[in-house]
Coordinates of C-alpha atoms in Angstrom, one line a residue:
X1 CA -2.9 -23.7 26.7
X2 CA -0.5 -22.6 29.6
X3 CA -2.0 -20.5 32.3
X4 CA -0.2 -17.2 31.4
X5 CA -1.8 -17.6 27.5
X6 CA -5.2 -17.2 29.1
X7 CA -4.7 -13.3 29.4
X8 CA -3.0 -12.5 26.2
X9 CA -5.0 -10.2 24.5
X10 CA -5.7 -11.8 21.3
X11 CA -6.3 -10.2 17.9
X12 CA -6.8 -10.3 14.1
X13 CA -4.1 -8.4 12.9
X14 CA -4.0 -5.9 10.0
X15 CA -2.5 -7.4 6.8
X16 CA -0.1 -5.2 4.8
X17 CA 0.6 -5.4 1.2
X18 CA 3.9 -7.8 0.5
X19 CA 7.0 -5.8 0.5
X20 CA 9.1 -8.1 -2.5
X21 CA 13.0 -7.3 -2.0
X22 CA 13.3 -8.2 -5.7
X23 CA 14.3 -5.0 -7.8
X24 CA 13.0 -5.9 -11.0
X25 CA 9.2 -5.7 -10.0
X26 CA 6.4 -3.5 -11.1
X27 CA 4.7 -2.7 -7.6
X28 CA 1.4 -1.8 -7.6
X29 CA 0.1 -2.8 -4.8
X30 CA 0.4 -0.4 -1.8
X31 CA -0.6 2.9 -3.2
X32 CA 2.9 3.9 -2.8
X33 CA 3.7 7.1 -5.0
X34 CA 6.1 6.2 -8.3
X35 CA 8.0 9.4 -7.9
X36 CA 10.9 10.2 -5.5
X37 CA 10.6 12.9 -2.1
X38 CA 10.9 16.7 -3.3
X39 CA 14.3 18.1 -3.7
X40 CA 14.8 19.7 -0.4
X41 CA 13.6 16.4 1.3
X42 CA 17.4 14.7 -0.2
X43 CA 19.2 18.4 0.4
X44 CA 17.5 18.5 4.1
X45 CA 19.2 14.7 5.0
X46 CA 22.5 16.0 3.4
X47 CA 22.9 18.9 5.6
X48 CA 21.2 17.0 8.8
X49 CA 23.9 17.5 11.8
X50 CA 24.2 14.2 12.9
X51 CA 25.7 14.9 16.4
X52 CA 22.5 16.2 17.2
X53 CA 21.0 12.4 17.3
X54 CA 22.7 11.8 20.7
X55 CA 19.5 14.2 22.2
X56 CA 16.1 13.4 22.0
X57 CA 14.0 15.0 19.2
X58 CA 11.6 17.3 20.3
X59 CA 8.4 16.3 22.0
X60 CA 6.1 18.7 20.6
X61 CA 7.5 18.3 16.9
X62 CA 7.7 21.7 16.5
X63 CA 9.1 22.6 13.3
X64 CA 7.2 20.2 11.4
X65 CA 4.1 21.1 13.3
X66 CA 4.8 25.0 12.1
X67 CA 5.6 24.4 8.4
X68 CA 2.3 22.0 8.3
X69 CA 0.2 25.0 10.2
X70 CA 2.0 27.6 7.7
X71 CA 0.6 25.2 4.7
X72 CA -2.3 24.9 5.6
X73 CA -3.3 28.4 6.9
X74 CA -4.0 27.3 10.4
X75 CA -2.7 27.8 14.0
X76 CA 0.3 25.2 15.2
X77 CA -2.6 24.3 18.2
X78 CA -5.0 22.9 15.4
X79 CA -2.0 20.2 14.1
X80 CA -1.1 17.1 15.7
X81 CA 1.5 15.0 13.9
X82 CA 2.6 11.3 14.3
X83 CA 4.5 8.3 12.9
X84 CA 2.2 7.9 9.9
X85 CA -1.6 8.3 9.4
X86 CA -1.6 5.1 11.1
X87 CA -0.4 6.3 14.3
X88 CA -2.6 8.7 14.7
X89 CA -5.6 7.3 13.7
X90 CA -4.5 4.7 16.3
X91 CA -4.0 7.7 18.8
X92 CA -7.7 8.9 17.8
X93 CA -9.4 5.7 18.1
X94 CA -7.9 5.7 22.1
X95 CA -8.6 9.5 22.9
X96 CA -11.9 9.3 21.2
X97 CA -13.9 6.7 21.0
X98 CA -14.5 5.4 24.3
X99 CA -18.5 5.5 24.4
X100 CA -20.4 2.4 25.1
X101 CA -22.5 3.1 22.1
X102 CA -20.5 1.3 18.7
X103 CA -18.2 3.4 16.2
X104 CA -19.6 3.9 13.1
X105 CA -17.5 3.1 9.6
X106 CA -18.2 1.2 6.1
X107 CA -18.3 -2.6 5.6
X108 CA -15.5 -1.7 2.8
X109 CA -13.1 0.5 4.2
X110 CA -9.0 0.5 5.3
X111 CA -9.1 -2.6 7.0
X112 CA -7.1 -1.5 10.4
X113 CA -10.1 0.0 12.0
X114 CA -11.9 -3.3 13.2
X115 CA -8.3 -4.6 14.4
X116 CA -8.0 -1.3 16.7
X117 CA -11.6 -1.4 17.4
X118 CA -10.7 -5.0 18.8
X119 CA -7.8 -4.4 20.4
X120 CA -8.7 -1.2 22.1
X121 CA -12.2 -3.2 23.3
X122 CA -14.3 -0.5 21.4
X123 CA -17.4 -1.6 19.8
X124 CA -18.4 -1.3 16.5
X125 CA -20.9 -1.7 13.4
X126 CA -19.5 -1.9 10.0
X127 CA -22.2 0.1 7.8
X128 CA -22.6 -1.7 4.5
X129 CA -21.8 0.8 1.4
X130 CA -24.8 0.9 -1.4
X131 CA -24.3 -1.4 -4.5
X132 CA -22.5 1.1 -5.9
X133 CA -19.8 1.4 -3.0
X134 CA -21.0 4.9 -1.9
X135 CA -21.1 5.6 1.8
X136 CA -24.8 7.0 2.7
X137 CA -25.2 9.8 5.3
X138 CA -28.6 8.4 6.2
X139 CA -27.7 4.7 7.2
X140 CA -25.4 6.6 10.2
X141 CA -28.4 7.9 11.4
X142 CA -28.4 6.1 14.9
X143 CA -26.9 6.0 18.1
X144 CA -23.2 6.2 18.2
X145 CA -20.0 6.7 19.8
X146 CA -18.1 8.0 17.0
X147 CA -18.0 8.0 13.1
X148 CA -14.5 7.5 10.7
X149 CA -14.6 7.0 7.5
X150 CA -12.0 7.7 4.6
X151 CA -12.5 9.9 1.7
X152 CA -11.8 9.0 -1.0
X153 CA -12.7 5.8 0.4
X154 CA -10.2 2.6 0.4
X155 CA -9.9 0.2 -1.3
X156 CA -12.8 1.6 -4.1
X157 CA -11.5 5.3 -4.8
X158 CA -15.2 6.4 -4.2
X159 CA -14.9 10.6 -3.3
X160 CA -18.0 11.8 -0.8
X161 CA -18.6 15.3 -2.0
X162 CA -17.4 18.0 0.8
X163 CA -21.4 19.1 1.1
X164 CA -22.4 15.5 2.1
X165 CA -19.3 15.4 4.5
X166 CA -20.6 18.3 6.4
X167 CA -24.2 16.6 6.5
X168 CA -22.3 13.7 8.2
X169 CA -20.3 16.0 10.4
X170 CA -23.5 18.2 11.3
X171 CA -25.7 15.1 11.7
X172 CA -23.6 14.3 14.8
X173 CA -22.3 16.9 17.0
X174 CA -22.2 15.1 20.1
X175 CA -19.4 12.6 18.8
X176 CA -16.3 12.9 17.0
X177 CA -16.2 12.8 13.7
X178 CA -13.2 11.5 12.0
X179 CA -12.2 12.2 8.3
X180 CA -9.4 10.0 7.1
X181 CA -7.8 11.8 3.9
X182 CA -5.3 9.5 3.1
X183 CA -6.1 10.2 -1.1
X184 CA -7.4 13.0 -0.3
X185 CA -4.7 15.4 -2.8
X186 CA -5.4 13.2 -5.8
X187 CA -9.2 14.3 -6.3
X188 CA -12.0 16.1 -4.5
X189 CA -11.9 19.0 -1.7
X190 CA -10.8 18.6 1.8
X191 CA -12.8 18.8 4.9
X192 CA -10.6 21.3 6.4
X193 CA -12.3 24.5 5.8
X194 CA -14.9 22.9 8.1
X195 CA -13.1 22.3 11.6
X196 CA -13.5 25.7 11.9
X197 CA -17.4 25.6 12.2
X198 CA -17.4 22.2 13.6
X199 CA -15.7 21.2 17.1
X200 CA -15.9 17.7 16.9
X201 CA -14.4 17.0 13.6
X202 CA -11.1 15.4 13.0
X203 CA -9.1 15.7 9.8
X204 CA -6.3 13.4 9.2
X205 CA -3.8 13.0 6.6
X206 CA -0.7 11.8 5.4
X207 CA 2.8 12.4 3.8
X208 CA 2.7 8.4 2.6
X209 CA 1.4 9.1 -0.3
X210 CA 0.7 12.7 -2.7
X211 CA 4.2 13.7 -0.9
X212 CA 6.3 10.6 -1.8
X213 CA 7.8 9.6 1.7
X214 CA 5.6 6.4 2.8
X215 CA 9.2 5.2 4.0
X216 CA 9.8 8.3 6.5
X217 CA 6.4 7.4 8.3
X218 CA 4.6 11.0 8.7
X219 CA 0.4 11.6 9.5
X220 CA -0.9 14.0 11.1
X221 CA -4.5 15.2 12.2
X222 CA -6.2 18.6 11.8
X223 CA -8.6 20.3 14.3
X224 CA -10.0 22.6 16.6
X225 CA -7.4 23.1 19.4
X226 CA -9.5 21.0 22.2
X227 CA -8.6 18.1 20.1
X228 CA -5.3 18.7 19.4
X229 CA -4.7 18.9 23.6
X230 CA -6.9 15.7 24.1
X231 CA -4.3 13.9 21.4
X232 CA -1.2 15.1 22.6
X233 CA -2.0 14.3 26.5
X234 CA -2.4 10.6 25.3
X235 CA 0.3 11.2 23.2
X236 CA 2.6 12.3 26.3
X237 CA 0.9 9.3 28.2
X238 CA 1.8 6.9 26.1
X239 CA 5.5 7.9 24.5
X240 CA 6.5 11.9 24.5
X241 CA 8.9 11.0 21.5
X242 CA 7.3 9.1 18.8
X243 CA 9.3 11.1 15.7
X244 CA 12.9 11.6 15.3
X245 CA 14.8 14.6 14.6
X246 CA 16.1 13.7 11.0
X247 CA 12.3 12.6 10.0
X248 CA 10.9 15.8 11.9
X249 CA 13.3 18.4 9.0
X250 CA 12.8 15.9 6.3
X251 CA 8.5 16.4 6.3
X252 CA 9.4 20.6 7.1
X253 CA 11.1 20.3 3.5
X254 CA 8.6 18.7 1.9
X255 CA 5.6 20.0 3.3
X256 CA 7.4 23.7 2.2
X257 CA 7.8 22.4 -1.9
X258 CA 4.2 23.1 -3.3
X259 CA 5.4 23.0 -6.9
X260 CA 6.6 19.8 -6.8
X261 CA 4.4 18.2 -4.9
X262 CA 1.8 20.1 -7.7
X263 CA 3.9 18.7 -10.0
X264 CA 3.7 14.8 -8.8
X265 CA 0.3 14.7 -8.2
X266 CA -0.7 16.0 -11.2
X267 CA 1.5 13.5 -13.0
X268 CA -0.6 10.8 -11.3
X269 CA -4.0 12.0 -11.6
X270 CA -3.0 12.4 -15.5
X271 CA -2.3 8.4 -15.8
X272 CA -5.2 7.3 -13.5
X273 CA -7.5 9.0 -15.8
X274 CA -5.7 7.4 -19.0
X275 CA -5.6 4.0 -17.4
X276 CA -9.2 4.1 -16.4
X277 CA -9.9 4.7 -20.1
X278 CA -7.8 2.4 -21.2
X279 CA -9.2 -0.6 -18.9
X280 CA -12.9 0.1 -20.0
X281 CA -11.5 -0.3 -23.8
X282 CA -10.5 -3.7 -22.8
X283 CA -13.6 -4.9 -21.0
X284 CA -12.3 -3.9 -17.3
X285 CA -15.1 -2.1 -15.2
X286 CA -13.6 0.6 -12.3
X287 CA -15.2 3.3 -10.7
X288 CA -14.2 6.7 -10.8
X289 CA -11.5 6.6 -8.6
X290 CA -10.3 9.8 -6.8
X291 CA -7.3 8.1 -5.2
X292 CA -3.9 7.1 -6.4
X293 CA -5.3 3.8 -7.5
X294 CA -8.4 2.0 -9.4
X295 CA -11.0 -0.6 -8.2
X296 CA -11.2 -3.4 -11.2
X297 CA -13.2 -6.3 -12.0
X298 CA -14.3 -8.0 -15.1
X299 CA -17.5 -9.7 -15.9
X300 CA -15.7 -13.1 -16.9
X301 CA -12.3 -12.7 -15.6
X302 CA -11.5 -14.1 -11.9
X303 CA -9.5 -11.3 -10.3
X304 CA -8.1 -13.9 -8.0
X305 CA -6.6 -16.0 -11.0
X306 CA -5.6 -12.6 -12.6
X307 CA -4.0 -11.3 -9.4
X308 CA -1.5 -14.7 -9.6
X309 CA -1.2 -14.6 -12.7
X310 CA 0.2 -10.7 -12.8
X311 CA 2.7 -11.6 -9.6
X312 CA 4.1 -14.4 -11.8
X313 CA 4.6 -11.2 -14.5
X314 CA 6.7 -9.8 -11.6
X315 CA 3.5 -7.1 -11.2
X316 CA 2.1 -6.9 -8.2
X317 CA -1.1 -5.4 -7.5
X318 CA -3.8 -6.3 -4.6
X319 CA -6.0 -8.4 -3.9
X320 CA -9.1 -8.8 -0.9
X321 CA -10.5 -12.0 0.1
X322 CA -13.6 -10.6 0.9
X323 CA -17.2 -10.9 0.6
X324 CA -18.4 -8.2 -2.1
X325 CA -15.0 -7.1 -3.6
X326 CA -13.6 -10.6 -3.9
X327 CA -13.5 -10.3 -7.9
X328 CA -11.7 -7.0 -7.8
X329 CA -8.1 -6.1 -7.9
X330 CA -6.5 -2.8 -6.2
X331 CA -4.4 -1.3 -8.7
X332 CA -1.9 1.4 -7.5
X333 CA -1.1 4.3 -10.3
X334 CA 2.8 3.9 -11.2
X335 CA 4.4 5.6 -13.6
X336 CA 3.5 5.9 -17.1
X337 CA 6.0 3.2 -18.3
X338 CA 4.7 1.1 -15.5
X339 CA 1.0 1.4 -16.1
X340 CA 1.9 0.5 -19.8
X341 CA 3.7 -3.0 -19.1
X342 CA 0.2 -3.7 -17.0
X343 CA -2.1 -2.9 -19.7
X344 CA 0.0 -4.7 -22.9
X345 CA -0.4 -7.9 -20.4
X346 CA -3.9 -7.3 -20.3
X347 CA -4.5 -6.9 -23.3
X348 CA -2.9 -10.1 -25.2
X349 CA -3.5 -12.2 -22.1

């Protein structure tokens, strides 16, 4: 090893689902939504002035900031928007967590948060999920330095009930509590009625998925405004322009089109419930997934073998080698047609 080596910081990185360039693919495998952007998202890049790129977007994101505010019935102080959930949660992880007491979050959860708990140095304690992949409140009760945890949880779909996300949030009031609502539009109610009784809670979401623009990278967290200024002074510390102008109007437009995004999601909670039917007809076991996406196994079928054996079908869908969910598959909800070509090969195969 050559001297300079010895103080690379040295990590595990995240692994992404495989992005295939091939156009005739069925891809089910990065919860991506099947439909396209709302209409004002395409009409907002048409009339985009494009002299305007030779300036630097605005640091405080304001318009998008406003529109998300205006959406959700909240002051533009209690929003804080960056490039994709991811971002922020990264963001969150270096404002917030910075006890030497561990984090708190589930053995079987979105895989980034031991990778930034390891490279920001923050420690940690994976809680193992019951046997029926449900986060309990009660196994959190010890000393911490922080709690984050999605719901609906990924990759199993699994939706807390808003009263047992309050228990979690009230149980610890002298950390931050972090709710990551990635899935959060395709089943269940959100925690955000309850930043307003709770200071140290943390609400973050996402345009990736219920609002079709995973490709345009837009998160953003909601809170009380203490926490919005903590995120945006290590925001400003660390890069004052993380968005750019075209992205900033492209997320006002679609955060402004309720009846389509209505529309879309509704679409998709309409096949994940038909596809879970149809599965348990044919012998598949998932949970009742509140996401854009099941959690499958099958008593004799190896979901490893299956998982090649769909990707040589051109249908891609994913797969974690992991202890405890290594004989499941995570299967993203496309669109009907879609969903149909996955279930004909399961059912002659």
């Amino acid at each position: 090893m050559k001297v300079w080596e010895q103080n690379i910081r040295r990590v595990t990185p995240y692994v992404p689902g495989e992005q295939p360039g091939e156009r005739n693919i069925i891809k089910l495998n990065t919860n991506e939504n099947p439909y396209p952007p709302a209409p004002g998202v395409v009409q907002a890049m048409r009339d985009f002035d494009a002299d305007s790129l030779r300036r630097y977007p605005d640091p405080a994101v304001s318009e998008l900031v406003h529109a998300i505010a205006e959406e959700y019935g909240l002051r533009d102080e209690q929003v804080f928007v960056g490039v994709g959930s991811d971002d922020v949660l990264a963001m969150s992880f270096l404002t917030f967590f910075n006890s030497d007491k561990p984090i708190l979050f589930p053995d079987i959860t979105y895989s980034f948060y031991d990778v930034w708990a390891e490279e920001f140095r923050i420690p940690y304690e994976e809680i193992p999920l019951d046997k029926e992949f449900q986060i309990c409140v009660s196994d959190y009760e010890r000393e911490n330095g922080g709690i984050i945890f999605p719901n609906p949880n990924a990759p199993t779909g699994e939706l807390m009930p808003l009263d047992v996300v309050e228990q979690m949030v009230a149980a610890h009031p002298d950390v931050v509590v972090i709710v990551d609502e990635a899935y959060i539009d395709f089943g269940g109610s959100s925690a955000l009625p309850l930043i307003e009784r709770y200071d140290n809670l943390l609400v973050v979401q996402t345009f990736s998925k219920s609002r079709s623009m995973a490709g345009m990278r837009i998160g953003y967290a909601m809170g009380q405004p203490q926490l919005i200024r903590y995120l945006n002074d290590v925001k400003y510390s660390f890069n004052s322009y993380t968005m750019n102008s075209l992205v900033i109007a492209m997320g006002a437009a679609a955060i402004r089109d309720r009846a389509y995004f209505e529309e879309t999601r509704t679409r998709i909670i309409a096949t994940r419930e038909r596809v879970k039917r149809e599965l348990r007809e044919i012998g598949y076991r998932c949970g009742d997934s509140m996401s854009n996406f099941l959690f499958v196994t099958h008593d004799t079928v190896s979901m490893e073998e299956l998982f090649r054996e769909l990707k040589e079908q051109n249908i891609y869908v994913r797969h974690f080698d992991r202890d405890r969910i290594r004989n499941y598959l995570r299967i993203s909800i496309g669109t009907d047609e879609e969903m149909d070509v996955l279930l004909a090969y399961l059912r002659k195969r």
